[in-house]
GROMACS .gro file of C-alpha atoms in nm:
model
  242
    1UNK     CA    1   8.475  11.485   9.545
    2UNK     CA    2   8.328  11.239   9.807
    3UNK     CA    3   8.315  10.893   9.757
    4UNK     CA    4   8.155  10.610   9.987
    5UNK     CA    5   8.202  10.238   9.994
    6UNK     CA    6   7.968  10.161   9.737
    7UNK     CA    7   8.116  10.413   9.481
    8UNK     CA    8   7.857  10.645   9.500
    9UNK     CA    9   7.915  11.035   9.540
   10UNK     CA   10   7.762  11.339   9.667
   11UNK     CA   11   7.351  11.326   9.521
   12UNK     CA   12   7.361  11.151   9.215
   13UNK     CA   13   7.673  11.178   9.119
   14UNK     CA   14   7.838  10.835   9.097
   15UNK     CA   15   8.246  10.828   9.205
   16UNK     CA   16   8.452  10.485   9.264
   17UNK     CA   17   8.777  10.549   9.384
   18UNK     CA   18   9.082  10.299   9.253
   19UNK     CA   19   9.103  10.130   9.584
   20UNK     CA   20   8.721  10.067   9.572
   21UNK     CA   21   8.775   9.877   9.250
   22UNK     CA   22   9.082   9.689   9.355
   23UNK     CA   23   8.961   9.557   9.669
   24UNK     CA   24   8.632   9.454   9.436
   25UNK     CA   25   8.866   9.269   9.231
   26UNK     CA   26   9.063   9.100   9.475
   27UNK     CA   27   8.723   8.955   9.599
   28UNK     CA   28   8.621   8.811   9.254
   29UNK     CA   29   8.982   8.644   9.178
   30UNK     CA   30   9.047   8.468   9.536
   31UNK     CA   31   8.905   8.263   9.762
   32UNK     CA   32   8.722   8.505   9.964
   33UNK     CA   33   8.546   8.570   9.660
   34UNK     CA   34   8.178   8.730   9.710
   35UNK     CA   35   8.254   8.832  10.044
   36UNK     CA   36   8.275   9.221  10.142
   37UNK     CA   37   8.490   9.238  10.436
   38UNK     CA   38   8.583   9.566  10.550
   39UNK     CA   39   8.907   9.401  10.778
   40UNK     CA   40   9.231   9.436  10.638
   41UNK     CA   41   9.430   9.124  10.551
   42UNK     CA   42   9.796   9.080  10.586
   43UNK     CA   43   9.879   9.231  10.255
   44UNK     CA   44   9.729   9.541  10.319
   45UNK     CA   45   9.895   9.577  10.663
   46UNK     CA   46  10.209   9.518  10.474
   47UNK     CA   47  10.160   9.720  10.201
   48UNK     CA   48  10.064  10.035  10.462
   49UNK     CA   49  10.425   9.995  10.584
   50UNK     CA   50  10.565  10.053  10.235
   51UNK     CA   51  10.379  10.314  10.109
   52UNK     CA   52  10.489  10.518  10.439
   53UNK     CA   53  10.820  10.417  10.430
   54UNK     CA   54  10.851  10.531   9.978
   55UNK     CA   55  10.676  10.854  10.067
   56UNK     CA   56  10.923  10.916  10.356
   57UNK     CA   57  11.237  10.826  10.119
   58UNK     CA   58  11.120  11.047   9.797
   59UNK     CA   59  11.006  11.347  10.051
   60UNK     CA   60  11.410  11.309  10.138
   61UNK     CA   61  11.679  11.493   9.951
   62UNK     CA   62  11.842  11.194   9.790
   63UNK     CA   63  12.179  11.213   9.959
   64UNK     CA   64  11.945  11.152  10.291
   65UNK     CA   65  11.794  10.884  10.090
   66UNK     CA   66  11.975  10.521  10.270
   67UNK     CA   67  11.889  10.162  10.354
   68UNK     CA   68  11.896  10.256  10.731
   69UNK     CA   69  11.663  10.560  10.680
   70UNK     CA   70  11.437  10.343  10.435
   71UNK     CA   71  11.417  10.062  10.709
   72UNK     CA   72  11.385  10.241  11.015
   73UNK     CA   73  11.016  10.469  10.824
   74UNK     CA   74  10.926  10.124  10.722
   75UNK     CA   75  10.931   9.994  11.111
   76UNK     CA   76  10.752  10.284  11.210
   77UNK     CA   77  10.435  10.150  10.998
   78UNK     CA   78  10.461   9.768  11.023
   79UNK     CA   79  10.202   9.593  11.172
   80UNK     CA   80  10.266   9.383  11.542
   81UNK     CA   81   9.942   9.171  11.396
   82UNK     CA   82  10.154   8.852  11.344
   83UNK     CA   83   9.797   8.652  11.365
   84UNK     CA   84   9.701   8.788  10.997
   85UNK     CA   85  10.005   8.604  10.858
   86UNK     CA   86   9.952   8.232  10.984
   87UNK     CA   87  10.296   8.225  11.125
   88UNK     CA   88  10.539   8.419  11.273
   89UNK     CA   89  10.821   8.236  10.983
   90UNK     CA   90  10.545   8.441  10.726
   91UNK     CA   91  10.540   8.710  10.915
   92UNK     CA   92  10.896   8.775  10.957
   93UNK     CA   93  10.953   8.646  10.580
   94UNK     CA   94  10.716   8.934  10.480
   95UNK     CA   95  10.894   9.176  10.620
   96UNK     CA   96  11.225   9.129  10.561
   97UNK     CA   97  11.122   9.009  10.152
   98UNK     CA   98  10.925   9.375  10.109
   99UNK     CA   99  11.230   9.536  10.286
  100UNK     CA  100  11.494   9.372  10.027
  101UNK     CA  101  11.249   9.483   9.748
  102UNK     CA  102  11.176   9.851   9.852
  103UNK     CA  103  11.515   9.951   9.862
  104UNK     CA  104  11.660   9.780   9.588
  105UNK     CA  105  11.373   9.878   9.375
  106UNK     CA  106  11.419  10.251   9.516
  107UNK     CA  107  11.787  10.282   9.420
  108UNK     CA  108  11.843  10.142   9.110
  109UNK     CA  109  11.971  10.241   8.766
  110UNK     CA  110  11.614  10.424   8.679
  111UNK     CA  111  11.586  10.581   9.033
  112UNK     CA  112  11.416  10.936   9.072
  113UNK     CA  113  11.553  11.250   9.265
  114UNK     CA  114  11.275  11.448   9.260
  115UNK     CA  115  10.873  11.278   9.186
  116UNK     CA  116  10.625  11.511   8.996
  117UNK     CA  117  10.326  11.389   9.237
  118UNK     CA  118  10.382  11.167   9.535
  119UNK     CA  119  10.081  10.958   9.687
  120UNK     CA  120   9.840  11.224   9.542
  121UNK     CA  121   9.464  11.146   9.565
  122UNK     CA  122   9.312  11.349   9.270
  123UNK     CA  123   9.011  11.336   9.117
  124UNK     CA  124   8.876  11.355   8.760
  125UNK     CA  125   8.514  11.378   8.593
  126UNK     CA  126   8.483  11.156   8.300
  127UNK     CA  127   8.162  11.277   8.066
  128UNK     CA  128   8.145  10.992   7.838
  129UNK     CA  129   8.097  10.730   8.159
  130UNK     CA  130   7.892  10.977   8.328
  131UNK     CA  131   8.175  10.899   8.650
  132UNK     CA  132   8.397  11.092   8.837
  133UNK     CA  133   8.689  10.875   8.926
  134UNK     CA  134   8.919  10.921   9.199
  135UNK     CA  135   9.295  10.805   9.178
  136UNK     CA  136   9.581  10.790   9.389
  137UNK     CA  137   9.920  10.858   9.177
  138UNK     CA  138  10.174  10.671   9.433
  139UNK     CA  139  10.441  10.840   9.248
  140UNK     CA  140  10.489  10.987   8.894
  141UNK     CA  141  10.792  11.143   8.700
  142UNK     CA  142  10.817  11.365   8.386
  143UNK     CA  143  10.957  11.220   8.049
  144UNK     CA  144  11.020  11.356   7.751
  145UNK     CA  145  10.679  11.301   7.600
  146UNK     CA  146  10.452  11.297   7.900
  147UNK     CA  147  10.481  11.112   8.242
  148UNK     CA  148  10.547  10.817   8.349
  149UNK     CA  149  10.304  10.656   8.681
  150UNK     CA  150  10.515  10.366   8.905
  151UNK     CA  151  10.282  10.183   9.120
  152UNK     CA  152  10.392   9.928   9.419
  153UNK     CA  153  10.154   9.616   9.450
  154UNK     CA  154  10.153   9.335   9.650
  155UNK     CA  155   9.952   9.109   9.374
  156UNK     CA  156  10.014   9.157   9.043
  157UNK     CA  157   9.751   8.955   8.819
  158UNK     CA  158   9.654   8.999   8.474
  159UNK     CA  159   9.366   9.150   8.556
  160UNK     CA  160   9.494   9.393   8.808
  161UNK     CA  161   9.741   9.509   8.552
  162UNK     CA  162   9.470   9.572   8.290
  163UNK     CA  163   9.247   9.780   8.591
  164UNK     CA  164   9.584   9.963   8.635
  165UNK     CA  165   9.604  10.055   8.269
  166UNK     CA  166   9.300  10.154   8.148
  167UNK     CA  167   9.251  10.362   8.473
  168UNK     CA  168   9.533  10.554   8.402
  169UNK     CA  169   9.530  10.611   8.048
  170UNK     CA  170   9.149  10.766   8.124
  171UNK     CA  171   9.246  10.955   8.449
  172UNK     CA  172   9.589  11.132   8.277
  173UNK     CA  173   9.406  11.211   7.981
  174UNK     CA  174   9.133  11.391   8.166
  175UNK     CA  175   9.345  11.531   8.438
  176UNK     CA  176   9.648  11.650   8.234
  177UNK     CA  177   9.557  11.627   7.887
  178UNK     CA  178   9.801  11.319   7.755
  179UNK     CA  179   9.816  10.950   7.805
  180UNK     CA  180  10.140  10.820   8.052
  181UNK     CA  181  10.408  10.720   7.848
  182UNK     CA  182  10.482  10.435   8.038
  183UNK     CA  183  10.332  10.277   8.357
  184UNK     CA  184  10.577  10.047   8.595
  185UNK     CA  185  10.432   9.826   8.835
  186UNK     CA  186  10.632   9.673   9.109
  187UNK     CA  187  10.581   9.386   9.304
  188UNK     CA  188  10.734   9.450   9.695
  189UNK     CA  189  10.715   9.061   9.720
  190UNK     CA  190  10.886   8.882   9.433
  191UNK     CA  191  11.034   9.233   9.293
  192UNK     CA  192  10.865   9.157   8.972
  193UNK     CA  193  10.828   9.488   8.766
  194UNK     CA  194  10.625   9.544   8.447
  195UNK     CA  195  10.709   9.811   8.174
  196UNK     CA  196  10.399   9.916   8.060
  197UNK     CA  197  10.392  10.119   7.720
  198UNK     CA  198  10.047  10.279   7.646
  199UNK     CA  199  10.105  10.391   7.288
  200UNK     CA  200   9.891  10.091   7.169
  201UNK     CA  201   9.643  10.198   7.396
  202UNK     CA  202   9.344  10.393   7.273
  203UNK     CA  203   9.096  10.595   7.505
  204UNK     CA  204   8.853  10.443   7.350
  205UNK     CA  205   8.963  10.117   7.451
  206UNK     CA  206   8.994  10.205   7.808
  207UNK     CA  207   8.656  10.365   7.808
  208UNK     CA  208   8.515  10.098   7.717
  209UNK     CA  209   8.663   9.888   7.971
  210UNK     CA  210   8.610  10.146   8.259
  211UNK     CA  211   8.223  10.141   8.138
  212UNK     CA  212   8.200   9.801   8.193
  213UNK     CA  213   8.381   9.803   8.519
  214UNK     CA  214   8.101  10.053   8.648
  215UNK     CA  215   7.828   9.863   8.516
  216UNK     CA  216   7.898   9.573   8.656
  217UNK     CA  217   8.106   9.696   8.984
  218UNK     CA  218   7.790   9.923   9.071
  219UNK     CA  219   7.522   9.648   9.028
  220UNK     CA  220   7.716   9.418   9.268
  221UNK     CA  221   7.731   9.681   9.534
  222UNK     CA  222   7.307   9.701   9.464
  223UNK     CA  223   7.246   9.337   9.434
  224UNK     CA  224   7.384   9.148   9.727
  225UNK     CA  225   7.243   8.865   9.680
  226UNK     CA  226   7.372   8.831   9.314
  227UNK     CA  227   7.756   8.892   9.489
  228UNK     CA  228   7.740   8.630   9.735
  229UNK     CA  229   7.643   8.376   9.424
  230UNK     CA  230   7.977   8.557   9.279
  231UNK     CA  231   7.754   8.629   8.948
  232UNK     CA  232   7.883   8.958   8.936
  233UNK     CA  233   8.255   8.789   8.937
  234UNK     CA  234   8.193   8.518   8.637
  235UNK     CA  235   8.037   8.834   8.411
  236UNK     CA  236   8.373   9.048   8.468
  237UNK     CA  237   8.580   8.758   8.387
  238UNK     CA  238   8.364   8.683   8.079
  239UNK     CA  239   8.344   9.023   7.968
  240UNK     CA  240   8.743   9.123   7.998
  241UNK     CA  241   8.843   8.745   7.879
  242UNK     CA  242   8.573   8.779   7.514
   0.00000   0.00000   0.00000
């Protein structure tokens, strides 16, 4: 299923894709808010390096699976762009801060040997939004009642949570039948994590909340002028906040 920039598929089929709609949000809850820039900022340049250098340590047989091996795939990926940082004392803070976080987030108590899905892009058709939504699954394991998703952030707001949730409670229960069990969220710079349970979440609820993501997410990508105003912004934050 394609998707473009502006969340809009193949004819008239509409698709956003998760990063579409976290990138959106980033826009509407800092200070480049109503701008579109397509130029990755220092925490996406950051966050490249991890995601290469988890995918490299979980596509390892665990005994491979050390704080060398972990640092030298994350080298391999991190940026020489010190200019996107401020400073080079950032810069090299950065590093060595999502470094200390990756691997002790990677080998503790509730590690995994083996993932289910690892940095899978899949896609799903949702009826009742009229949507097809496309989600990466950075990495998921098998529980005893259903699965649980573990997503590394480098922001970890309120609202970014919530996006998180009700994204995945729709996109499991349309690709695999069940809602996650649990959803963890870690953050590579503070090495915050949040336990998610969804049992007190209802599909309902996070249809509702996808449908008025897509409203409002597709008529800022139509209306420009309404997104440099950031009107788009102050209806999402009314909306999610009523």
């Amino acid at each position: 299923m394609e998707h473009s920039e502006n969340g809009i598929g193949v004819g008239n089929l509409q698709v956003i894709a998760d990063f579409q709609l976290e990138r959106w949000l980033h826009t509407l809850t800092h200070e480049d808010r109503g701008t579109d820039s397509q130029e990755l900022n220092w925490q996406q340049l950051a966050q490249f390096a991890a995601y290469h250098a988890i995918n490299a340590w979980y596509s390892l047989p665990p005994a491979a699976r050390t704080q060398q091996m972990l640092k030298n795939e994350f080298e391999k990926k991190w940026t020489n762009k010190t200019q996107k940082f401020g400073t080079d004392a950032f810069y090299s803070e950065v590093k060595h801060r999502i470094m200390d976080q990756l691997y002790h987030s990677l080998t503790n108590k509730s590690r995994i040997e083996w993932p289910l899905l690892l940095f899978e892009s899949i896609d799903v058709w949702i009826d009742e939004l009229d949507l097809g939504l496309s989600m990466i699954v950075q990495v998921m394991e098998s529980s005893e009642q259903s699965v649980v998703i573990y997503k590394f952030v480098m922001e970890d707001s309120a609202a970014s949570l919530a996006l998180f949730t009700h994204m995945s409670v729709v996109f499991c229960k349309k690709a695999f039948g069940e809602k996650p069990v649990q959803l963890q969220v870690v953050n590579l710079m503070s090495g915050k994590q949040h336990h998610i349970a969804t049992n007190h979440v209802t599909m309902e609820q996070s249809l509702d909340y996808l449908r008025l993501v897509k409203d409002v997410f597709l008529e800022s990508r139509r209306c420009t002028c309404c997104r440099e105003d950031g009107l788009h912004g102050n209806k999402f934050d009314l909306a999610i906040h009523q």
